[in-house]
Amino acid sequence: MIIPLQPRLTDAELKEITEIAAEFNVGIQPIHGAQRSIYALMGDETSQELINRIEGLAYIDRIDRVQSPYKLMARESKLSNHTITIGNRTVPGDFAVIAGQCTIDPNNKQFFYETAHAVKEAGADMLRGGVWKPRTSPHSYQGDAKSLYILLEARDQTGLPINTEVMDFDQAKLCIEAGVDSLQIGARSALNYRLLQEVGRMTKGTKTRVLLKRSMHMGPVSEFILAGEYIVAQGNPNILLCPRGTVPGMDGYRNHPDECITPLLKEKTWAPVIVDPSHSVGKAVYVPHAAIAAVAYGADGLCIETHCQPKKGVGDDPKQAVTPEVLGQIIRESRELHTRMKNLTKTLQTA
Ligand code: PEP
Ligand code: MN
């Protein structure tokens, strides 16, 4: 990782180091963080001659070699002060909430508009709504591109930034062209490294956030962080890590709740953690408990499926969406607890 003396290299400086690196078959990937840019060496960066040539340049401070499998996502990376905005909140630091329907029903778009206004009223910072849906059965409703216009209209009406899931290149392209604020990579796609790379490349140098769900088949914490590394390595550091439960380890919940992963993630990476309690427990009545537990474990925010009339929803909404009233209660409790947890963490650190 190349650390320049100034926060950003000029075009001429970037060209010069790119040419030097190319002599060693190494690429340079600029990654623009909120405070500074870093320049990752892509390829075999072990040549001492390459290091000497670059470190010898007047505008370069040094080359840092991060001893971690995730050089860019690591806590000790120069991106460690990078922060990401979700509406008017900045994470890590503030507490941010993404809420809205699992699925937008284009035949009942009035529900989505009503939900959008209600989640805003309840205190959400970003609106979610599924346009295309990854369904276990090919016979279930798969979503509809028309819903993208409903999502955009809901943003216009409420002023809330929007998040939706993309499963392939074409969907990502449509969303990026439409200016969708946050692309969700779902639990089923989180191991699709090609998609992670494509989304990273297509959003390089932009403010587009990527809400990366934890795959239900991911075990080691590092596997999740490395999935994020795929995106950052293509030039987009705006990664929100989203635990959402893994394969069920006990009967009763839809997935195995994994909100306790947050302290482990925080130890290893700077990326903010936005926990999804909805898919984790899979039933509306358990969602407030899982949400509060996630905040107690140090989450920077929550992503909660919410519907103005859950029983009339499609996809996951009838079983796991909470009402806007319940969302409001969760948000109020969570914001208070988040502040208390920050103070507790400080106290524990100095004890
Ligand atoms: C969703 O957010 O509606 C969804 C399908 O999530 P996941 O990928 O976590 O199952
Ligand atoms: Mn869902």
XYZ file of C-alpha atoms and ligand atoms in Angstrom:
362
model
C 0.000 0.000 0.000
C 1.607 3.247 -1.144
C 1.288 6.170 1.265
C 1.870 9.569 -0.380
C 3.037 12.626 1.582
C -0.111 14.541 0.584
C -3.649 13.104 1.012
C -3.935 12.561 -2.756
C -1.514 12.063 -5.665
C -1.726 14.378 -8.658
C -2.578 12.810 -12.035
C 1.054 13.154 -13.128
C 2.321 11.453 -9.961
C -0.207 8.629 -10.328
C 0.877 8.154 -13.944
C 4.536 7.983 -12.903
C 4.034 5.314 -10.208
C 1.675 3.369 -12.495
C 4.409 3.245 -15.148
C 7.038 2.127 -12.650
C 4.753 -0.600 -11.235
C 3.888 -1.811 -14.739
C 7.589 -2.602 -15.315
C 7.175 -5.184 -12.527
C 3.783 -6.439 -13.794
C 2.119 -4.792 -10.841
C -0.982 -2.582 -11.090
C -1.914 0.439 -8.981
C -5.452 0.751 -7.625
C -6.317 4.172 -6.172
C -8.849 3.968 -3.347
C -10.332 7.309 -2.376
C -11.252 7.394 1.291
C -13.124 10.251 2.970
C -9.930 11.721 4.482
C -7.177 10.488 2.188
C -6.442 8.235 -0.750
C -4.295 5.194 -0.698
C -2.790 3.384 -3.633
C -2.817 -0.390 -3.471
C -0.218 -2.437 -5.315
C -2.058 -5.169 -7.211
C 0.044 -8.230 -7.983
C 3.367 -9.417 -6.657
C 4.565 -6.457 -4.617
C 7.557 -8.175 -3.074
C 10.272 -6.863 -5.393
C 12.687 -4.762 -3.339
C 13.662 -2.889 -6.486
C 10.020 -1.864 -7.059
C 9.710 -0.728 -3.440
C 12.968 1.254 -3.636
C 11.996 2.960 -6.889
C 8.625 4.091 -5.524
C 9.858 4.993 -2.040
C 12.606 7.030 -3.704
C 10.086 9.452 -5.228
C 9.925 12.869 -3.528
C 6.132 12.798 -3.108
C 5.963 9.328 -1.534
C 6.166 8.868 2.218
C 6.530 5.072 2.263
C 5.108 1.731 1.239
C 3.262 -0.036 4.064
C 3.160 -3.772 3.964
C 0.102 -4.832 5.945
C 0.653 -8.273 7.432
C -2.948 -9.348 7.045
C -4.827 -11.373 4.452
C -7.062 -8.329 3.957
C -4.662 -5.486 3.339
C -7.308 -2.857 2.658
C -10.075 -3.895 5.054
C -7.649 -4.413 7.975
C -7.888 -2.190 11.042
C -4.265 -1.204 10.539
C -4.846 -0.166 6.906
C -4.598 3.510 6.045
C -8.341 3.383 5.338
C -9.016 2.875 9.041
C -10.426 6.410 9.415
C -12.748 5.967 6.466
C -16.354 6.769 7.278
C -19.532 6.256 5.259
C -22.671 8.371 5.208
C -26.154 6.875 5.394
C -28.551 9.775 4.988
C -27.590 12.329 7.640
C -25.628 9.794 9.693
C -21.970 8.911 9.453
C -20.778 5.447 10.404
C -18.880 4.398 12.407
C -19.808 7.011 14.980
C -23.517 7.630 14.512
C -26.177 4.946 14.550
C -27.858 4.420 11.168
C -31.013 2.555 10.241
C -32.014 1.148 6.880
C -35.665 0.086 6.733
C -38.385 -0.752 4.267
C -40.060 -3.642 2.533
C -38.340 -6.899 1.667
C -40.005 -6.725 -1.706
C -41.668 -3.966 -3.699
C -44.937 -5.231 -5.156
C -45.467 -3.373 -8.452
C -49.162 -4.290 -8.363
C -49.544 -2.552 -5.009
C -47.082 0.295 -5.222
C -49.155 2.450 -2.839
C -47.986 0.150 -0.022
C -44.372 0.956 -0.803
C -44.966 4.698 -0.813
C -46.864 4.435 2.452
C -44.105 2.298 3.971
C -41.446 4.745 2.739
C -43.101 7.732 4.431
C -43.771 5.702 7.581
C -40.181 4.470 7.986
C -38.951 8.025 7.533
C -41.376 9.169 10.213
C -40.142 6.324 12.457
C -36.576 7.656 12.161
C -34.969 5.521 9.431
C -32.017 7.014 7.544
C -32.212 4.961 4.347
C -35.054 3.202 2.559
C -34.754 -0.397 1.438
C -36.924 -2.142 -1.135
C -36.283 -5.307 -3.117
C -36.644 -4.890 -6.895
C -35.172 -8.272 -7.915
C -35.415 -11.083 -5.371
C -33.216 -14.157 -4.868
C -35.836 -16.822 -4.082
C -35.223 -20.391 -2.985
C -37.921 -21.617 -5.371
C -37.968 -20.660 -9.065
C -41.770 -20.650 -8.797
C -41.820 -17.845 -6.210
C -42.090 -14.178 -7.186
C -38.712 -13.132 -8.600
C -39.169 -9.361 -8.589
C -39.669 -6.976 -11.476
C -37.439 -4.275 -13.004
C -40.492 -1.963 -12.990
C -40.124 -1.729 -9.220
C -36.914 0.264 -9.672
C -39.047 3.236 -10.763
C -41.225 2.825 -7.675
C -38.101 2.841 -5.498
C -36.809 5.992 -7.228
C -40.193 7.670 -6.860
C -40.210 6.818 -3.146
C -36.799 8.484 -2.823
C -38.152 11.595 -4.547
C -41.168 11.660 -2.259
C -39.298 11.134 1.016
C -35.777 12.392 0.334
C -34.417 9.170 1.857
C -31.453 7.531 0.081
C -32.273 4.060 -1.264
C -30.849 0.552 -1.074
C -31.702 -2.442 -3.249
C -30.215 -5.848 -4.006
C -28.449 -6.611 -7.279
C -27.638 -10.146 -8.326
C -25.841 -9.600 -11.622
C -23.985 -7.120 -13.773
C -27.081 -5.896 -15.688
C -29.031 -5.156 -12.520
C -26.017 -3.365 -11.029
C -25.608 -1.298 -14.210
C -29.275 -0.267 -14.218
C -29.117 0.750 -10.559
C -25.862 2.675 -10.917
C -27.187 4.529 -13.963
C -30.356 5.353 -12.019
C -28.226 6.716 -9.151
C -29.285 4.174 -6.513
C -27.394 5.149 -3.346
C -26.628 1.700 -1.980
C -26.316 -1.650 -3.741
C -27.027 -4.710 -1.645
C -25.123 -7.896 -2.314
C -27.250 -10.577 -0.733
C -26.364 -13.625 1.319
C -26.658 -15.871 -1.728
C -24.334 -13.696 -3.796
C -21.781 -12.848 -1.126
C -19.571 -15.720 -2.308
C -19.849 -14.732 -5.979
C -16.390 -13.198 -6.219
C -16.889 -12.152 -9.802
C -19.974 -10.132 -8.842
C -18.128 -8.568 -5.899
C -15.347 -7.500 -8.260
C -17.748 -6.189 -10.890
C -19.734 -4.148 -8.396
C -16.475 -2.777 -6.941
C -15.188 -1.859 -10.389
C -18.457 -0.290 -11.533
C -18.698 1.885 -8.409
C -14.995 2.752 -8.207
C -14.398 6.338 -7.116
C -18.130 6.960 -6.489
C -20.080 7.466 -3.270
C -22.192 4.345 -3.914
C -22.367 2.211 -0.794
C -22.318 -1.556 -0.945
C -24.316 -3.338 1.750
C -22.602 -6.707 1.805
C -24.608 -9.425 3.540
C -22.836 -12.290 5.252
C -23.441 -15.520 3.358
C -25.331 -18.146 5.338
C -22.465 -20.469 4.402
C -19.619 -18.315 5.666
C -17.764 -19.695 8.658
C -14.531 -17.869 9.494
C -14.861 -14.159 10.190
C -12.016 -13.555 7.749
C -14.079 -15.055 4.922
C -16.637 -12.270 5.354
C -13.994 -9.548 5.548
C -12.215 -10.907 2.478
C -15.477 -10.724 0.524
C -15.484 -6.998 1.342
C -11.826 -6.815 0.324
C -12.820 -7.904 -3.194
C -14.935 -4.761 -3.528
C -12.474 -2.360 -1.906
C -9.635 -3.731 -4.031
C -11.524 -2.551 -7.115
C -11.628 1.003 -5.795
C -14.759 1.368 -3.652
C -14.186 1.559 0.122
C -17.855 2.287 0.949
C -18.555 -1.154 2.361
C -21.191 -1.828 4.986
C -20.815 -5.317 6.450
C -24.199 -6.872 7.177
C -24.450 -10.017 9.326
C -27.895 -11.615 8.771
C -27.658 -15.077 10.298
C -26.046 -18.235 8.980
C -27.434 -21.743 8.375
C -29.779 -22.669 11.231
C -28.034 -24.244 14.208
C -31.251 -24.694 16.199
C -34.873 -24.975 15.248
C -37.152 -22.007 15.710
C -35.296 -19.210 13.972
C -35.020 -18.889 10.207
C -31.217 -18.672 10.402
C -28.645 -18.893 13.153
C -28.477 -15.415 14.717
C -24.938 -14.041 14.378
C -25.178 -10.539 15.850
C -22.384 -11.491 18.288
C -19.959 -11.359 15.342
C -19.682 -7.560 15.583
C -16.892 -7.320 18.222
C -14.870 -9.864 16.218
C -15.320 -7.833 13.032
C -14.459 -4.597 14.842
C -11.213 -6.087 16.088
C -10.099 -6.903 12.562
C -11.621 -4.298 10.256
C -12.620 -0.634 10.141
C -15.697 -1.326 7.997
C -18.994 -0.354 9.668
C -21.321 -3.163 10.739
C -25.038 -2.883 9.956
C -26.865 -5.907 11.369
C -29.989 -7.352 9.720
C -32.091 -8.975 12.470
C -35.015 -9.668 10.092
C -33.412 -12.446 8.059
C -31.528 -13.677 11.088
C -34.573 -14.669 13.158
C -37.106 -14.603 10.312
C -40.200 -13.802 12.341
C -41.473 -10.306 13.125
C -42.105 -11.037 16.800
C -38.430 -11.891 17.438
C -36.978 -9.002 15.418
C -36.942 -6.368 18.232
C -35.002 -8.757 20.494
C -32.422 -9.545 17.828
C -32.154 -5.853 16.927
C -31.459 -4.739 20.498
C -28.997 -7.601 21.000
C -27.144 -6.453 17.875
C -26.816 -2.934 19.286
C -25.560 -4.337 22.597
C -22.854 -6.158 20.640
C -21.729 -2.852 19.131
C -23.454 -2.643 15.732
C -23.200 0.705 13.925
C -26.720 0.310 12.600
C -29.555 -1.980 11.633
C -31.299 -3.047 8.438
C -34.892 -3.971 9.247
C -37.666 -5.210 6.986
C -40.713 -3.030 7.597
C -44.100 -2.933 5.893
C -47.096 -0.684 6.510
C -49.346 -3.769 6.245
C -47.104 -6.839 6.557
C -49.865 -9.374 5.918
C -50.534 -7.807 2.516
C -46.864 -7.887 1.504
C -44.994 -10.292 -0.762
C -41.644 -12.108 -0.358
C -40.534 -12.141 3.288
C -42.823 -9.338 4.391
C -45.860 -11.310 5.670
C -43.705 -13.309 8.076
C -40.835 -11.075 9.128
C -41.602 -7.406 8.411
C -42.309 -5.303 11.485
C -44.804 -2.458 11.362
C -43.556 1.147 11.269
C -44.737 1.546 14.893
C -42.515 -1.318 16.050
C -39.679 0.046 13.916
C -40.033 3.395 15.693
C -39.732 1.708 19.087
C -36.695 -0.299 17.981
C -35.015 2.857 16.655
C -35.644 4.858 19.835
C -34.322 2.063 22.085
C -31.392 1.392 19.760
C -30.208 4.983 19.589
C -30.222 5.252 23.382
C -28.482 1.919 23.811
C -25.924 2.769 21.131
C -24.915 5.908 23.043
C -24.725 3.926 26.293
C -22.656 1.205 24.624
C -20.198 3.778 23.262
C -19.707 5.167 26.762
C -19.424 1.693 28.257
C -16.810 0.724 25.672
C -14.783 3.845 26.539
C -15.026 3.085 30.258
C -13.973 -0.534 29.730
C -11.013 0.548 27.606
C -9.664 2.806 30.348
C -10.462 0.380 33.223
C -33.268 -9.343 1.595
O -32.617 -8.422 2.106
O -34.476 -9.281 1.328
C -32.565 -10.608 1.333
C -32.951 -11.462 0.404
O -31.533 -10.752 2.159
P -30.484 -11.957 2.330
O -29.602 -11.890 1.130
O -29.787 -11.611 3.613
O -31.274 -13.230 2.409
Mn -36.119 -10.287 2.607
